[in-house]
CSV table of C-alpha atoms in Angstrom, one decimal:
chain,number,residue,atom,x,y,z
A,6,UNK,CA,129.9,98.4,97.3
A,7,UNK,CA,129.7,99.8,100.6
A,8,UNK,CA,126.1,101.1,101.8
A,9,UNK,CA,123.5,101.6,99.5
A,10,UNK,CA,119.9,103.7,100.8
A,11,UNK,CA,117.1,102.3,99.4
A,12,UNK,CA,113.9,105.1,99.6
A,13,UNK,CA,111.0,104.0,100.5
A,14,UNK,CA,110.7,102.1,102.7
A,15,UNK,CA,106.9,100.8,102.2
A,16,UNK,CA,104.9,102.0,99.4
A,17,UNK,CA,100.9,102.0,98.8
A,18,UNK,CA,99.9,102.5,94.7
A,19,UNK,CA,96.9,101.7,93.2
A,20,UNK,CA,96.7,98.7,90.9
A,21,UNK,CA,97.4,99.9,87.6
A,22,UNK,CA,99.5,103.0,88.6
A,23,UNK,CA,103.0,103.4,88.6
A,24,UNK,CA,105.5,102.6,91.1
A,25,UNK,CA,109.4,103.7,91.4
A,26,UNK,CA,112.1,102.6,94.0
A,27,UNK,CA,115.0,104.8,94.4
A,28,UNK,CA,118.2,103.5,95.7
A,29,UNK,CA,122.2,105.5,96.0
A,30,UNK,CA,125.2,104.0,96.3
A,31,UNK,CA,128.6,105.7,97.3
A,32,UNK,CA,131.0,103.4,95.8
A,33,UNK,CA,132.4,104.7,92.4
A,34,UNK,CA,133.6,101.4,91.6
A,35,UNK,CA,130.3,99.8,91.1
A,36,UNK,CA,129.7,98.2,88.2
A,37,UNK,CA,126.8,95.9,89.1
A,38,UNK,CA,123.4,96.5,90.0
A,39,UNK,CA,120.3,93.9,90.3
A,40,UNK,CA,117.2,94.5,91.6
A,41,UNK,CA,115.2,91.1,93.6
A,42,UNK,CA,111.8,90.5,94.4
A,43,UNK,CA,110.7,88.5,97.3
A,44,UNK,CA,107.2,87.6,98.0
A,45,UNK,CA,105.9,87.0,101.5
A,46,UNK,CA,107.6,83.8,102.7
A,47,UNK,CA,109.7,83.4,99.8
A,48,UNK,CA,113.4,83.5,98.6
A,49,UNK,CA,114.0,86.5,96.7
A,50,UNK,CA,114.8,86.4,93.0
A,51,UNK,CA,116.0,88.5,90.7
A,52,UNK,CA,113.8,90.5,88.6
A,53,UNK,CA,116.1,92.6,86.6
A,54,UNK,CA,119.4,94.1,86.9
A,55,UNK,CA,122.0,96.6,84.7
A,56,UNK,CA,125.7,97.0,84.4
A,57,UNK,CA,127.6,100.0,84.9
A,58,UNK,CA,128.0,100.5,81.1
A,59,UNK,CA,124.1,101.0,80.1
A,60,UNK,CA,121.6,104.2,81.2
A,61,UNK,CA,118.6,102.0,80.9
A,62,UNK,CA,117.3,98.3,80.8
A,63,UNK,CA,113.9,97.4,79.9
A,64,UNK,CA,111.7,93.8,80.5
A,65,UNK,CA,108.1,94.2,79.7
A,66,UNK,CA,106.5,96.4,82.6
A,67,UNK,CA,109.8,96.8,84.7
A,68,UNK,CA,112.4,98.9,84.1
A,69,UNK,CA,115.3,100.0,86.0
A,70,UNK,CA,117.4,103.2,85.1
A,71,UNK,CA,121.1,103.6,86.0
A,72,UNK,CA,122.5,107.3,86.7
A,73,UNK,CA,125.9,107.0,87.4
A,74,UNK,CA,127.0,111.0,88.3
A,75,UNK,CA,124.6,111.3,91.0
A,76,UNK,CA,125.4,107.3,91.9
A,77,UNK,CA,121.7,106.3,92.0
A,78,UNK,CA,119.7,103.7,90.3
A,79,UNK,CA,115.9,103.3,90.0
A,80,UNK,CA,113.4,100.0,89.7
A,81,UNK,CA,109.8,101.5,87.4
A,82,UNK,CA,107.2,99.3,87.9
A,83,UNK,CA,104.5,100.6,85.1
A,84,UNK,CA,101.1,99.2,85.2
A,85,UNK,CA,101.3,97.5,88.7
A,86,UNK,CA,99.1,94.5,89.7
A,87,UNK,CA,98.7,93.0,92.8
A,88,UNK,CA,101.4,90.2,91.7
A,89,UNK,CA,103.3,93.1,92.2
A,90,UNK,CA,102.9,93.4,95.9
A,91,UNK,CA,106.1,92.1,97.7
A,92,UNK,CA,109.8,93.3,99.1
A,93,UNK,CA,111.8,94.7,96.5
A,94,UNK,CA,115.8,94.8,97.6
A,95,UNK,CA,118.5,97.1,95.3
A,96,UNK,CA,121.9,95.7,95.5
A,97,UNK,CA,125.2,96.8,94.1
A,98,UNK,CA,128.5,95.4,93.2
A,99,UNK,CA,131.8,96.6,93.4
A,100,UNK,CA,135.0,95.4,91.0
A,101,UNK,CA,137.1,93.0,92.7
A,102,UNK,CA,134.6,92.8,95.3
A,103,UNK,CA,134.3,88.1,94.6
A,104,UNK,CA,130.3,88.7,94.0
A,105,UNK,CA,129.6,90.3,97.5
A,106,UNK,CA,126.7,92.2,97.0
A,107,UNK,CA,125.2,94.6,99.2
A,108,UNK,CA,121.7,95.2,99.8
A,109,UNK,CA,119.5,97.9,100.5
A,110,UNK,CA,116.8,97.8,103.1
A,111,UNK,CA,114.2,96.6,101.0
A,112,UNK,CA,110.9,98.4,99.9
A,113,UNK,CA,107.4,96.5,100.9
A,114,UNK,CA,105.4,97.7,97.5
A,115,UNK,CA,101.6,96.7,98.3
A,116,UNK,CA,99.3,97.4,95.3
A,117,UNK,CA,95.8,97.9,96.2
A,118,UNK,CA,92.7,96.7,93.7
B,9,UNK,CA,117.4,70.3,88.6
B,10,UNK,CA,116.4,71.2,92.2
B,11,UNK,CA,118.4,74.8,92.2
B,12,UNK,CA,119.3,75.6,95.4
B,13,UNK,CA,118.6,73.6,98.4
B,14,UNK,CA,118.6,73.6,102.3
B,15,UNK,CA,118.6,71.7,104.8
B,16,UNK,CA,116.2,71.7,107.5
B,17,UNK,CA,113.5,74.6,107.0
B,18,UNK,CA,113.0,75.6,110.3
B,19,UNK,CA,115.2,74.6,113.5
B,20,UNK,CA,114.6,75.5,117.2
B,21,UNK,CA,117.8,75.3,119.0
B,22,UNK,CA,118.6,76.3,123.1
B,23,UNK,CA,121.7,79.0,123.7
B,24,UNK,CA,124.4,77.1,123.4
B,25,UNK,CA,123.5,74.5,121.6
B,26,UNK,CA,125.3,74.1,118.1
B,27,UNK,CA,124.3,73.2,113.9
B,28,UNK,CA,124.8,72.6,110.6
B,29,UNK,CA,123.1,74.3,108.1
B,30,UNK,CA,123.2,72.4,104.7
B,31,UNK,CA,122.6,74.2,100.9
B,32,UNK,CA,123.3,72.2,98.2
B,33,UNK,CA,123.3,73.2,94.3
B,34,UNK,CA,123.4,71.1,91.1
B,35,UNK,CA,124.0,74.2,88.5
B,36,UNK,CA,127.9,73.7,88.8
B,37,UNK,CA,128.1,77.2,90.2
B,38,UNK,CA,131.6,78.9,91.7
B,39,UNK,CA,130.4,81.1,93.8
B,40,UNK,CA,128.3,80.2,96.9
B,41,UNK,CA,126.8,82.7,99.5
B,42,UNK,CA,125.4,82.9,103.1
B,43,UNK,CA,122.9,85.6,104.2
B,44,UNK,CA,120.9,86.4,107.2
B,45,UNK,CA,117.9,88.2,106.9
B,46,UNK,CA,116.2,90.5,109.5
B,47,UNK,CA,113.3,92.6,109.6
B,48,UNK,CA,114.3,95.7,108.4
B,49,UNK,CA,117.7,95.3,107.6
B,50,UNK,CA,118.0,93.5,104.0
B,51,UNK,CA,120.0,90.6,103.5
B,52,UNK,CA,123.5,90.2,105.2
B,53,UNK,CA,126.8,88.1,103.8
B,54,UNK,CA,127.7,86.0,106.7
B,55,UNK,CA,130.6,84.3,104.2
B,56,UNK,CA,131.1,83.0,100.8
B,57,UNK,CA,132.6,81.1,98.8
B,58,UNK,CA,134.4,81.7,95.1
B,59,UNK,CA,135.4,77.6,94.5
B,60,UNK,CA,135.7,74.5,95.7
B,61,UNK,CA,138.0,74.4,99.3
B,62,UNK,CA,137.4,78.3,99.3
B,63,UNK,CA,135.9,80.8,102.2
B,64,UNK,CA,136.0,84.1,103.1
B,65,UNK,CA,134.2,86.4,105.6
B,66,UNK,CA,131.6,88.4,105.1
B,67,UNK,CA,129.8,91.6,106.4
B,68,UNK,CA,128.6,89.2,109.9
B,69,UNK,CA,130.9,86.7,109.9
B,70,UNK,CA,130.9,86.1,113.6
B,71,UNK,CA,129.8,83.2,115.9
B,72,UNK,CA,129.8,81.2,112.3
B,73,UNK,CA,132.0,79.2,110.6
B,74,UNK,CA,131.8,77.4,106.8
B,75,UNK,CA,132.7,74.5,104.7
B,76,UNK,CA,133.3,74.2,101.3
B,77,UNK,CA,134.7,70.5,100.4
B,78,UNK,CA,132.8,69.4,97.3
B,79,UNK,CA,131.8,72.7,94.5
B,80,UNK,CA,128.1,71.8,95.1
B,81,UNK,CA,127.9,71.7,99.1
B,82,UNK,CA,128.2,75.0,101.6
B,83,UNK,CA,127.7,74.4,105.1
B,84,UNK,CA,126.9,77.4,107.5
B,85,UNK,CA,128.2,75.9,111.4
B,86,UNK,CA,127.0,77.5,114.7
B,87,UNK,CA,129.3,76.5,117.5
B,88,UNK,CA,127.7,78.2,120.6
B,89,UNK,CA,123.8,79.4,119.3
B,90,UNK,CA,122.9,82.9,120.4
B,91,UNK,CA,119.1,84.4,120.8
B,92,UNK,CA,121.0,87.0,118.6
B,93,UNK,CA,121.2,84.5,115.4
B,94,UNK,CA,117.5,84.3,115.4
B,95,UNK,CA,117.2,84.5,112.0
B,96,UNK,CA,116.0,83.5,108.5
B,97,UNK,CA,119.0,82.0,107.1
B,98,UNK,CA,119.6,82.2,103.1
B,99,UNK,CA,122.2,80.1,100.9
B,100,UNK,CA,122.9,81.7,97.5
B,101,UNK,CA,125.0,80.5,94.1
B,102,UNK,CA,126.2,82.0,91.2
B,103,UNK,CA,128.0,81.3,88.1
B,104,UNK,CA,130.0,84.1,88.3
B,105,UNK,CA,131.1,87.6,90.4
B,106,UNK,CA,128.1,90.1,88.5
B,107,UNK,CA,125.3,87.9,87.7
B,108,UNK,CA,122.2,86.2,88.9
B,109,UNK,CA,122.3,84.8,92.3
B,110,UNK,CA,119.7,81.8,93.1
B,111,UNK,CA,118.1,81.8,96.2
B,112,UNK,CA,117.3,78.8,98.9
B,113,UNK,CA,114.5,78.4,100.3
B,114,UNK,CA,115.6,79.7,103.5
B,115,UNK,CA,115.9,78.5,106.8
B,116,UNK,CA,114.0,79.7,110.0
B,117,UNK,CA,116.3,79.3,112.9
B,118,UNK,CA,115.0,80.3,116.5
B,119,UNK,CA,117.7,80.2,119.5
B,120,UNK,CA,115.8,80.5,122.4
């Protein structure tokens, strides 16, 4: 896709609270979208992701939900522990676009005990 | 099965000065990335790859060239090192166009 906003930048939440990442995309051809977590001094990896043909994708405590009229897509965290404290990047994918993803900012989630 | 591989970790290098960074994977993957990461700004394609004796350009493609001879080896080449490509440098594969890309370990490259 082309650029994709990911809101917030940094986020504070209390261990056990919830925590939700927004990001929007402006590329109506998107049909991809993962979401990767990257722990201080890591590689990221990826954590979950959704294609263009499903509202909503559950994995345990992590859920991401796709809304493709106002092009944006969300990561919930539910439950958060401080394992949970890293950089979360959104990316999207465009058809025909040979796997080039492009990447939000990133969103530094710390969870305090 | 190692994953995804690079070679070195962290390289010092004076302006001007040129390298070869090294990723290797052993998952029999297509599609091979490179990225740049900066504070603040995400991760950036430099170039990929979509087969064997393939390369295209990314979103930063320049002062870099790459090398894709054998399916499991992409080499990231800087010809004249800038302070500007001070960077952690990431090597990415994947079986196909929309689905999981595995990470390296990264690089930390300093051009001083």
């Amino acid at each position: 896709g082309e650029n994709v906003e990911q809101h917030p930048s940094t986020l504070s939440v209390q261990e056990g609270d919830s925590a939700v990442i927004k990001c929007t995309y402006s590329d109506s051809a998107s049909n991809y979208f993962p979401w990767y977590k990257q722990e201080l001094g890591k590689r990221p990896q990826l954590i979950i992701d959704i294609r263009s043909n499903v509202g909503e994708k559950k994995d345990q405590r992590i859920a991401v939900t796709l809304n493709k009229t106002a092009k944006h897509f969300s990561l919930h965290i539910t439950e958060t522990q401080p394992e949970d404290s890293a950089v979360y990047f959104c990316a999207d994918l465009t058809t025909d676009s040979w796997g080039k993803l492009q990447f939000g900012a990133g969103t530094q989630v710390v969870v305090t005990p | 099965n190692a994953g995804v591989t690079q070679t070195p970790k962290f390289r010092v290098l004076k302006t001007g000065q040129s390298m070869t960074l090294l990723c290797a994977q052993d998952m029999n993957h297509e599609y091979m990335y490179w990225y740049r990461q900066d504070p603040g700004m995400g991760l950036r394609l430099i170039h990929y790859s979509v087969g064997e004796g393939t390369t295209a350009k990314g979103e930063v493609p320049d002062g870099y060239n790459v090398s894709r001879l054998k399916k499991q080896n992409f080499l990231l080449g800087l010809e004249s090192a800038a302070p500007s490509q001070t960077s952690v440098y990431f090597c990415a594969s994947s079986r196909d166009e929309a689905y999981e890309q595995y990470f390296g370990p990264g690089t930390r490259l300093t051009v001083t």
